[in-house]
Tab-separated table of C-alpha atoms in Angstrom:
chain	number	residue	atom	x	y	z
A	1314	MET	CA	116.598	83.340	88.381
A	1315	ARG	CA	117.738	84.943	91.029
A	1316	ILE	CA	115.334	88.210	92.608
A	1317	SER	CA	115.661	89.523	96.129
A	1318	LEU	CA	112.642	91.938	97.234
A	1319	ARG	CA	111.860	92.246	100.522
A	1320	VAL	CA	110.295	95.230	102.080
A	1321	ALA	CA	111.188	97.133	105.396
A	1322	THR	CA	108.341	97.394	108.010
A	1323	PHE	CA	108.294	100.667	109.706
A	1324	LEU	CA	107.096	101.455	113.048
A	1325	CYS	CA	104.949	104.906	111.955
A	1326	GLU	CA	105.726	107.474	114.846
A	1327	GLN	CA	101.938	108.995	115.045
A	1328	CYS	CA	99.977	105.508	116.043
A	1329	HIS	CA	102.932	103.352	116.285
A	1330	HIS	CA	101.929	100.031	114.042
A	1331	ASP	CA	103.992	99.468	111.853
A	1332	THR	CA	103.847	100.370	107.997
A	1333	GLN	CA	105.916	99.046	105.101
A	1334	THR	CA	104.600	102.353	103.385
A	1335	VAL	CA	106.008	106.062	104.896
A	1336	TYR	CA	104.935	109.283	104.698
A	1337	THR	CA	108.097	111.956	105.762
A	1338	VAL	CA	105.863	115.174	107.522
A	1339	TRP	CA	106.812	117.499	108.622
A	1340	GLN	CA	104.982	120.074	111.048
A	1341	GLU	CA	105.720	123.506	111.757
A	1342	GLY	CA	107.693	123.249	115.358
A	1343	GLN	CA	108.096	119.561	115.200
A	1344	VAL	CA	111.503	117.185	114.115
A	1345	ARG	CA	110.660	114.786	110.574
A	1346	GLN	CA	108.122	112.141	111.556
A	1347	LEU	CA	107.901	108.952	108.975
A	1348	TRP	CA	103.236	108.371	109.464
A	1349	CYS	CA	101.486	106.221	107.610
A	1350	ALA	CA	98.636	106.247	104.942
A	1351	THR	CA	95.914	107.017	107.933
A	1352	CYS	CA	98.179	109.318	110.196
A	1353	LEU	CA	97.873	111.435	107.333
A	1354	GLY	CA	94.720	111.188	106.421
A	1355	LYS	CA	93.499	112.442	110.053
A	1356	VAL	CA	95.563	115.634	109.648
A	1357	ARG	CA	94.793	117.231	105.312
A	1358	ASN	CA	93.452	120.315	107.143
A	1359	ARG	CA	95.973	120.917	109.494
A	1360	LYS	CA	99.336	122.642	107.439
A	1361	VAL	CA	101.282	119.705	107.596
A	1362	GLN	CA	104.607	119.918	104.494
A	1363	ILE	CA	105.062	115.954	103.399
A	1364	ALA	CA	108.504	115.816	101.390
A	1365	GLN	CA	108.762	114.403	97.430
A	1366	GLU	CA	111.727	111.997	97.397
A	1367	THR	CA	112.861	109.957	94.046
A	1368	CYS	CA	111.554	106.630	93.515
A	1369	GLN	CA	114.976	104.678	92.499
A	1370	GLN	CA	112.841	101.335	90.417
A	1371	CYS	CA	110.517	105.073	88.379
A	1372	HIS	CA	112.473	107.516	88.615
A	1373	CYS	CA	109.261	109.876	89.316
A	1374	TYR	CA	108.516	111.587	92.654
A	1375	THR	CA	106.485	111.044	94.636
A	1376	GLU	CA	105.254	111.481	98.609
A	1377	ALA	CA	104.689	107.583	99.109
A	1378	THR	CA	107.505	105.416	99.787
A	1379	SER	CA	109.060	101.880	101.102
A	1380	ASP	CA	113.009	100.745	101.726
A	1381	VAL	CA	113.056	97.388	99.243
A	1382	PHE	CA	115.589	95.051	99.187
A	1383	TRP	CA	116.692	94.524	95.700
A	1384	TYR	CA	119.359	92.538	93.952
A	1385	GLY	CA	121.554	93.123	96.928
A	1386	SER	CA	121.032	97.194	97.927
A	1387	TYR	CA	118.887	99.452	99.580
A	1388	GLN	CA	116.387	101.627	97.920
A	1389	ILE	CA	113.261	103.922	97.829
A	1390	TRP	CA	110.324	103.317	96.034
A	1391	CYS	CA	107.028	104.280	95.056
A	1392	SER	CA	104.283	103.061	95.991
A	1393	ARG	CA	103.165	101.382	92.794
A	1394	CYS	CA	106.474	100.071	91.528
A	1395	VAL	CA	106.679	98.080	94.773
A	1396	GLU	CA	103.370	96.906	93.828
A	1397	GLU	CA	104.398	95.818	90.343
A	1398	GLN	CA	106.999	93.802	91.010
A	1399	GLY	CA	105.814	92.227	94.094
A	1400	HIS	CA	104.710	89.570	92.079
A	1401	LEU	CA	107.821	88.548	91.927
A	1402	ARG	CA	108.612	88.307	94.813
A	1403	ASP	CA	108.904	84.799	95.531
A	1404	GLN	CA	110.383	83.824	92.961
A	1405	ALA	CA	113.353	84.928	94.989
A	1406	LYS	CA	114.028	81.670	96.701
A	1407	ASP	CA	116.748	81.827	98.878
A	1408	GLN	CA	117.891	77.773	98.438
A	1409	HIS	CA	118.400	79.034	95.187
A	1410	MET	CA	121.527	81.947	96.718
A	1411	THR	CA	124.534	80.129	98.756
A	1412	GLY	CA	125.116	80.730	102.617
A	1413	ASP	CA	126.706	83.649	102.549
A	1414	GLU	CA	125.567	85.659	99.708
A	1415	ALA	CA	122.251	84.336	101.811
A	1416	ARG	CA	123.456	86.950	104.552
A	1417	GLN	CA	124.450	88.844	102.393
A	1418	ARG	CA	121.512	90.641	100.935
A	1419	SER	CA	119.959	89.995	103.890
A	1420	HIS	CA	121.182	91.616	106.600
A	1421	LEU	CA	120.369	94.925	106.058
A	1422	GLY	CA	116.577	94.547	105.654
A	1423	ASN	CA	116.103	92.911	108.254
A	1424	MET	CA	118.509	95.826	110.401
A	1425	HIS	CA	116.585	97.729	109.422
A	1426	MET	CA	113.370	95.832	110.038
A	1427	SER	CA	113.856	94.849	113.698
A	1428	LEU	CA	115.052	98.304	114.289
A	1429	GLY	CA	110.576	100.048	112.798
A	1430	SER	CA	109.611	95.810	115.168
A	1431	GLY	CA	110.829	98.181	118.193
A	1432	CYS	CA	114.027	95.546	118.720
A	1433	VAL	CA	117.089	96.727	120.486
A	1434	THR	CA	120.078	96.233	119.131
A	1435	LEU	CA	123.298	96.849	120.469
A	1436	LEU	CA	126.675	97.385	118.577
A	1437	LYS	CA	130.346	96.907	120.402
A	1438	GLY	CA	128.524	96.408	123.860
A	1439	ARG	CA	128.221	99.869	123.534
A	1440	TYR	CA	125.813	102.133	120.933
A	1441	ARG	CA	122.259	101.607	120.332
A	1442	LEU	CA	120.382	101.790	117.173
A	1443	ILE	CA	117.954	104.473	117.253
A	1444	ALA	CA	116.224	104.803	114.349
A	1445	LEU	CA	117.460	104.058	109.998
A	1446	ILE	CA	119.104	107.898	108.765
A	1447	GLY	CA	119.820	107.146	105.182
A	1448	LYS	CA	121.177	103.719	102.894
A	1449	GLY	CA	122.530	103.696	99.557
A	1450	GLY	CA	125.430	101.514	97.520
A	1451	PHE	CA	128.423	101.026	100.449
A	1452	GLY	CA	125.780	100.244	103.827
A	1453	ALA	CA	123.512	102.456	106.219
A	1454	VAL	CA	124.391	104.869	108.214
A	1455	TYR	CA	121.621	104.591	111.891
A	1456	LYS	CA	120.526	107.040	114.717
A	1457	ALA	CA	122.754	105.607	117.166
A	1458	GLU	CA	123.145	106.866	120.833
A	1459	ASP	CA	126.623	105.732	123.259
A	1460	THR	CA	124.630	104.297	126.769
A	1461	ILE	CA	128.568	104.548	127.978
A	1462	PHE	CA	129.596	108.056	127.349
A	1463	ALA	CA	126.950	110.814	128.877
A	1464	ARG	CA	123.739	108.794	126.693
A	1465	ARG	CA	125.448	111.437	123.871
A	1466	LEU	CA	123.513	110.359	120.469
A	1467	VAL	CA	125.622	109.687	117.830
A	1468	ALA	CA	126.114	109.124	113.859
A	1469	VAL	CA	126.982	105.068	113.185
A	1470	LYS	CA	128.284	104.577	109.692
A	1471	GLU	CA	128.079	101.104	108.566
A	1472	MET	CA	129.743	99.064	105.538
A	1473	ILE	CA	129.389	96.569	104.550
A	1474	PRO	CA	130.368	94.458	101.428
A	1475	GLY	CA	128.017	93.065	98.901
A	1476	PRO	CA	128.047	89.709	96.965
A	1477	GLU	CA	130.421	91.129	94.387
A	1478	GLN	CA	133.028	93.559	97.102
A	1479	LEU	CA	135.744	92.309	98.623
A	1480	PRO	CA	135.496	92.916	102.530
A	1481	ALA	CA	139.036	94.367	102.712
A	1482	SER	CA	137.932	96.610	100.037
A	1483	ILE	CA	134.812	97.874	102.541
A	1484	LYS	CA	137.779	97.719	105.469
A	1485	ASP	CA	140.009	99.966	103.135
A	1486	LEU	CA	136.988	102.948	102.281
A	1487	LEU	CA	135.401	103.116	105.475
A	1488	GLU	CA	139.680	102.588	107.707
A	1489	GLN	CA	140.508	106.133	105.109
A	1490	GLU	CA	137.604	107.703	106.472
A	1491	ALA	CA	138.338	107.533	109.686
A	1492	LEU	CA	141.517	108.584	109.210
A	1493	MET	CA	140.791	112.205	106.952
A	1494	LEU	CA	138.163	112.554	109.552
A	1495	ALA	CA	140.375	112.192	113.114
A	1496	ARG	CA	142.960	114.593	111.519
A	1497	LEU	CA	140.439	117.559	110.877
A	1498	MET	CA	139.489	120.369	112.821
A	1499	HIS	CA	136.560	122.615	110.675
A	1500	ALA	CA	133.071	123.425	112.464
A	1501	GLN	CA	131.124	122.742	109.500
A	1502	LEU	CA	132.362	118.550	109.657
A	1503	PRO	CA	131.320	115.716	111.899
A	1504	ARG	CA	134.185	114.932	114.851
A	1505	ILE	CA	135.153	111.133	114.619
A	1506	TYR	CA	134.408	108.753	117.820
A	1507	ASP	CA	134.798	105.349	117.384
A	1508	TYR	CA	136.514	102.511	114.626
A	1509	PHE	CA	135.717	99.400	114.922
A	1510	THR	CA	134.922	95.443	113.484
A	1511	GLU	CA	132.160	93.258	114.461
A	1512	GLN	CA	130.670	90.625	112.946
A	1513	LYS	CA	132.954	90.532	109.571
A	1514	ARG	CA	131.048	94.262	109.059
A	1515	TYR	CA	132.868	97.776	109.801
A	1516	TYR	CA	131.473	100.851	111.794
A	1517	LEU	CA	132.101	104.825	111.944
A	1518	VAL	CA	130.490	106.339	114.668
A	1519	MET	CA	130.501	110.041	115.336
A	1520	ASP	CA	128.211	113.285	115.649
A	1521	TYR	CA	125.013	112.491	114.682
A	1522	ILE	CA	123.775	115.808	113.268
A	1523	GLU	CA	120.198	117.602	114.093
A	1524	GLY	CA	118.576	118.792	110.720
A	1525	LEU	CA	117.841	117.389	106.955
A	1526	THR	CA	119.316	117.528	104.544
A	1527	LEU	CA	119.755	120.003	102.241
A	1528	GLU	CA	118.092	117.749	98.946
A	1529	GLN	CA	115.683	117.602	102.099
A	1530	TYR	CA	114.976	120.770	103.135
A	1531	ALA	CA	115.020	122.322	99.017
A	1532	LYS	CA	112.132	120.228	97.813
A	1533	GLN	CA	110.613	121.596	100.673
A	1534	ALA	CA	110.703	125.270	99.487
A	1535	PRO	CA	108.030	126.533	95.496
A	1536	ASP	CA	109.196	124.929	92.814
A	1537	SER	CA	112.139	122.898	95.279
A	1538	ARG	CA	114.829	126.220	94.492
A	1539	LEU	CA	115.487	128.906	97.202
A	1540	PRO	CA	116.160	132.505	97.860
A	1541	LEU	CA	118.611	134.120	96.212
A	1542	VAL	CA	119.458	135.311	99.595
A	1543	GLN	CA	119.820	132.612	101.026
A	1544	VAL	CA	121.864	130.047	98.656
A	1545	LEU	CA	124.079	133.123	98.514
A	1546	GLY	CA	124.515	132.081	102.083
A	1547	TYR	CA	124.875	128.296	101.562
A	1548	GLY	CA	127.115	129.762	99.284
A	1549	ILE	CA	129.919	130.704	101.373
A	1550	GLN	CA	129.587	128.469	104.108
A	1551	LEU	CA	130.080	125.595	101.630
A	1552	CYS	CA	133.248	127.467	100.359
A	1553	ASN	CA	134.570	127.794	103.304
A	1554	VAL	CA	135.259	124.769	104.085
A	1555	LEU	CA	135.882	123.031	100.953
A	1556	GLU	CA	138.867	126.307	101.459
A	1557	TYR	CA	139.520	124.056	104.197
A	1558	LEU	CA	139.435	121.188	102.752
A	1559	HIS	CA	141.522	122.461	100.279
A	1560	SER	CA	143.997	124.535	102.779
A	1561	ARG	CA	145.290	121.003	104.204
A	1562	LYS	CA	149.255	119.893	104.268
A	1563	PRO	CA	150.964	118.343	102.727
A	1564	HIS	CA	147.877	117.871	100.495
A	1565	PRO	CA	145.185	119.384	99.983
A	1566	ILE	CA	141.874	116.943	100.452
A	1567	ILE	CA	139.455	116.721	97.619
A	1568	PHE	CA	135.762	115.776	98.928
A	1569	ARG	CA	135.552	114.188	94.851
A	1570	ASP	CA	131.480	113.653	96.217
A	1571	LEU	CA	129.170	117.605	96.710
A	1572	LYS	CA	125.903	116.881	96.441
A	1573	PRO	CA	122.994	118.242	98.250
A	1574	SER	CA	122.350	114.596	99.655
A	1575	ASN	CA	125.797	114.823	101.497
A	1576	ILE	CA	124.941	118.624	103.281
A	1577	ILE	CA	123.015	118.654	106.374
A	1578	VAL	CA	121.560	121.902	107.237
A	1579	GLY	CA	120.798	121.777	110.879
A	1580	VAL	CA	118.537	123.386	113.319
A	1581	ASP	CA	121.508	126.010	113.521
A	1582	GLY	CA	121.406	126.941	109.659
A	1583	ILE	CA	124.834	125.225	109.390
A	1584	LEU	CA	125.790	122.835	106.834
A	1585	TYR	CA	127.972	120.378	107.685
A	1586	LEU	CA	129.375	117.663	104.967
A	1587	ILE	CA	129.179	114.120	105.846
A	1588	ASP	CA	129.214	111.313	103.789
A	1589	PHE	CA	133.972	111.031	103.108
A	1590	GLY	CA	133.870	107.655	101.775
A	1591	ILE	CA	135.324	108.400	97.879
A	1592	ALA	CA	136.967	112.140	99.663
A	1593	ARG	CA	141.269	111.857	98.749
A	1594	PHE	CA	143.845	114.044	98.511
A	1595	PHE	CA	145.611	115.608	96.056
A	1596	LYS	CA	149.127	114.151	94.455
A	1597	VAL	CA	151.419	116.250	92.146
A	1598	GLY	CA	152.495	113.822	89.771
A	1599	GLN	CA	149.408	111.793	89.930
A	1600	ALA	CA	148.393	110.729	86.812
A	1601	HIS	CA	145.197	109.393	88.065
A	1602	ASP	CA	142.536	108.441	91.353
A	1603	THR	CA	143.574	104.983	92.757
A	1604	MET	CA	139.119	104.730	92.433
A	1605	SER	CA	136.742	105.810	90.695
A	1606	PHE	CA	132.918	107.363	91.705
A	1607	VAL	CA	130.211	109.745	90.058
A	1608	SER	CA	127.394	110.970	91.668
A	1609	PRO	CA	125.505	112.196	88.196
A	1610	GLY	CA	125.094	115.056	87.943
A	1611	TYR	CA	126.970	117.345	89.854
A	1612	ALA	CA	130.364	115.032	89.308
A	1613	ALA	CA	132.596	116.850	86.795
A	1614	PRO	CA	133.594	114.932	83.669
A	1615	GLU	CA	136.680	114.399	84.413
A	1616	GLN	CA	135.615	111.811	87.988
A	1617	TYR	CA	133.751	109.509	84.602
A	1618	GLY	CA	137.755	110.020	82.876
A	1619	GLN	CA	141.089	108.812	83.913
A	1620	GLU	CA	142.157	111.210	85.098
A	1621	GLN	CA	143.129	112.554	88.244
A	1622	THR	CA	140.240	114.938	90.727
A	1623	THR	CA	141.824	118.615	91.272
A	1624	VAL	CA	140.085	121.008	93.298
A	1625	ARG	CA	138.544	122.544	90.427
A	1626	THR	CA	136.701	118.957	90.419
A	1627	ASP	CA	134.709	120.414	93.642
A	1628	ILE	CA	133.996	123.570	91.684
A	1629	TYR	CA	131.937	122.368	89.602
A	1630	SER	CA	130.279	119.819	92.189
A	1631	LEU	CA	129.783	123.162	94.261
A	1632	GLY	CA	128.158	125.234	91.149
A	1633	ALA	CA	125.709	122.137	90.088
A	1634	THR	CA	124.607	122.546	93.965
A	1635	LEU	CA	123.999	126.213	93.330
A	1636	HIS	CA	122.227	125.097	90.406
A	1637	ARG	CA	120.332	123.156	91.154
A	1638	LEU	CA	118.562	125.435	95.075
A	1639	LEU	CA	118.023	128.783	91.481
A	1640	SER	CA	116.564	126.658	89.412
A	1641	GLY	CA	115.069	124.277	91.129
A	1642	ILE	CA	116.435	121.181	88.840
A	1643	ASN	CA	118.051	118.429	89.460
A	1644	PRO	CA	120.975	118.039	87.507
A	1645	ALA	CA	120.744	114.195	87.408
A	1646	ARG	CA	117.576	114.395	85.264
A	1647	GLN	CA	120.699	115.451	81.807
A	1648	PRO	CA	123.880	115.422	83.038
A	1649	PHE	CA	126.285	118.415	81.889
A	1650	SER	CA	123.254	120.628	81.052
A	1651	PHE	CA	123.041	123.835	82.277
A	1652	GLY	CA	119.865	126.149	81.777
A	1653	PRO	CA	119.143	128.961	82.168
A	1654	PHE	CA	117.840	129.582	85.689
A	1655	SER	CA	116.919	133.804	85.679
A	1656	ASN	CA	115.194	136.348	83.829
A	1657	GLY	CA	117.833	138.521	82.350
A	1658	THR	CA	115.991	141.452	83.327
A	1659	ASP	CA	118.044	141.157	87.150
A	1660	LEU	CA	120.766	141.889	87.584
A	1661	ALA	CA	122.112	139.822	90.780
A	1662	MET	CA	120.317	136.700	89.055
A	1663	VAL	CA	122.371	137.400	85.785
A	1664	GLU	CA	125.271	138.265	88.513
A	1665	ILE	CA	125.523	134.125	90.006
A	1666	GLU	CA	124.115	132.369	86.958
A	1667	HIS	CA	127.473	133.730	85.334
A	1668	LEU	CA	129.675	132.670	87.946
A	1669	VAL	CA	127.627	129.042	88.392
A	1670	ARG	CA	129.038	128.358	84.055
A	1671	GLN	CA	132.074	129.359	84.972
A	1672	MET	CA	132.644	126.706	87.406
A	1673	VAL	CA	130.244	124.455	86.040
A	1674	SER	CA	132.633	124.537	82.105
A	1675	MET	CA	133.488	121.548	81.381
A	1676	GLU	CA	137.652	122.573	80.908
A	1677	PRO	CA	138.038	122.144	84.718
A	1678	SER	CA	141.412	124.841	83.344
A	1679	LYS	CA	138.061	127.880	82.728
A	1680	ARG	CA	136.756	127.054	85.877
A	1681	PRO	CA	138.109	129.369	89.129
A	1682	ALA	CA	141.680	127.775	89.952
A	1683	HIS	CA	140.361	128.448	93.487
A	1684	VAL	CA	136.842	128.166	95.938
A	1685	ALA	CA	138.260	131.629	97.776
A	1686	ALA	CA	137.778	134.292	94.589
A	1687	ILE	CA	134.175	131.926	94.392
A	1688	ARG	CA	133.502	133.088	97.730
A	1689	GLN	CA	134.204	137.292	97.480
A	1690	GLU	CA	132.316	137.414	93.943
A	1691	LEU	CA	129.448	135.154	96.906
A	1692	GLN	CA	130.213	137.145	99.587
A	1693	HIS	CA	130.386	141.206	97.684
A	1694	LEU	CA	126.679	140.620	95.448
A	1695	LEU	CA	125.402	139.249	98.807
A	1696	ALA	CA	126.903	142.357	100.768
A	1697	ARG	CA	125.940	144.235	97.258
A	1698	LEU	CA	121.924	142.925	97.055
A	1699	VAL	CA	121.321	143.229	100.975
A	1700	GLY	CA	122.422	147.019	100.945
A	1701	GLU	CA	119.763	147.871	98.573
A	1702	ARG	CA	117.477	145.757	100.042
A	1703	SER	CA	117.830	147.809	102.971
A	1704	ALA	CA	118.014	151.378	101.374
A	1705	TYR	CA	114.399	150.207	99.353
A	1706	SER	CA	113.030	149.892	102.931
A	1707	ASN	CA	114.168	152.661	104.231
A	1708	LYS	CA	111.655	154.243	102.200
A	1709	LEU	CA	108.948	152.193	103.014
A	1710	SER	CA	106.682	152.655	106.457
A	1711	LEU	CA	107.137	150.695	109.024
A	1712	THR	CA	103.498	149.655	108.824
A	1713	ASP	CA	104.120	148.931	104.384
A	1714	SER	CA	102.970	145.395	104.003
A	1715	SER	CA	104.734	145.208	100.612
A	1716	TRP	CA	108.006	144.937	102.432
A	1717	SER	CA	108.939	141.569	103.720
A	1718	THR	CA	112.419	141.552	105.682
A	1719	LEU	CA	115.580	139.371	104.793
A	1720	PRO	CA	114.673	135.478	105.335
A	1721	GLU	CA	117.111	133.947	106.788
A	1722	ASN	CA	116.795	130.802	106.871
A	1723	GLY	CA	112.973	130.016	105.513
A	1724	PHE	CA	111.917	130.494	102.542
A	1725	SER	CA	110.524	133.966	100.027
A	1726	SER	CA	107.790	133.760	98.444
A	1727	ASP	CA	109.669	135.030	95.549
A	1728	PRO	CA	112.848	132.756	94.206
A	1729	THR	CA	114.471	135.234	92.563
A	1730	LEU	CA	114.930	137.399	96.856
């Protein structure tokens, strides 16, 4: 019986002590930080925001999380699951693994723990790893410093084959992403700077974008729902970048993995698409995709079968993303099921709900044919909504406390606004 359970050690950014359980904390005017329980307890009486994440073991929401290396992949667990599985740690005997398998399973955990302990890791003699940004089934992404070129901050994406993956397939996947990004020039896409192989691992160096994922950002809002005006603005931004991808020649680029966790809300309020690992070119006449990857809840039905993905596949994922932002419900809980989020009386909410339902139709032919049409509808709705609010505000006294301006990047207490 082979069981690999390793718990990563973090460096608390408040007291600078090692901890295995962390809280993601935002204080007003400060960037995101990882704190230990002791530091969080000292400031409970002050205004702090604590992110909630989903435990990938029990699928419950939690504030206190640990990064564990479990059966060859990184996962985020709640404290309870770590404790319940802790007794299995002693059963994970390295002598039961081959040397290659043990190294593959331990690499990401060792690198992450060395970063948390303050050690310096230098890649290609140039990129100094600073912190782990994220991790997934294929590897990890690090915040790093380019020590040669102006000490600029960059994001380093690492891909490493697990026991069941062939190195050649991982290399092909990363090369595809590197070549695809290198050809693209858009304000909402990261620029590619470097691509290299080191110690049988593959690295992609790109823009480091300061901000939160849209999923993290939405979880900070009341009921995890964003105001309608803000969602309309975000929807228009996403349409702009998807329209750019879909208009590439000679073949449109299908992103195939649009979801809030693959979208960064920059400090400037601009949305950035990240993780092109499963994007592909659409080729007329091709019966089906060569590879199949899905993000439950956001993936269109055709991504589960043998059909080829098209621009309508991205439109489905965009609709699922808009539904999640307006309803506060993660579609991964019940894929292909999108409940109502309007009360039936607010005309603007009824209209956007009708549009979203078209976008998430199970039949691709029933979805809007192009992102441009969706962008136009969102723009018309936003212009009318802002116009109505502006007209209403002109009737109110400037000292009337019942009126507040429309939020640009903040949250409104009314989820329908």
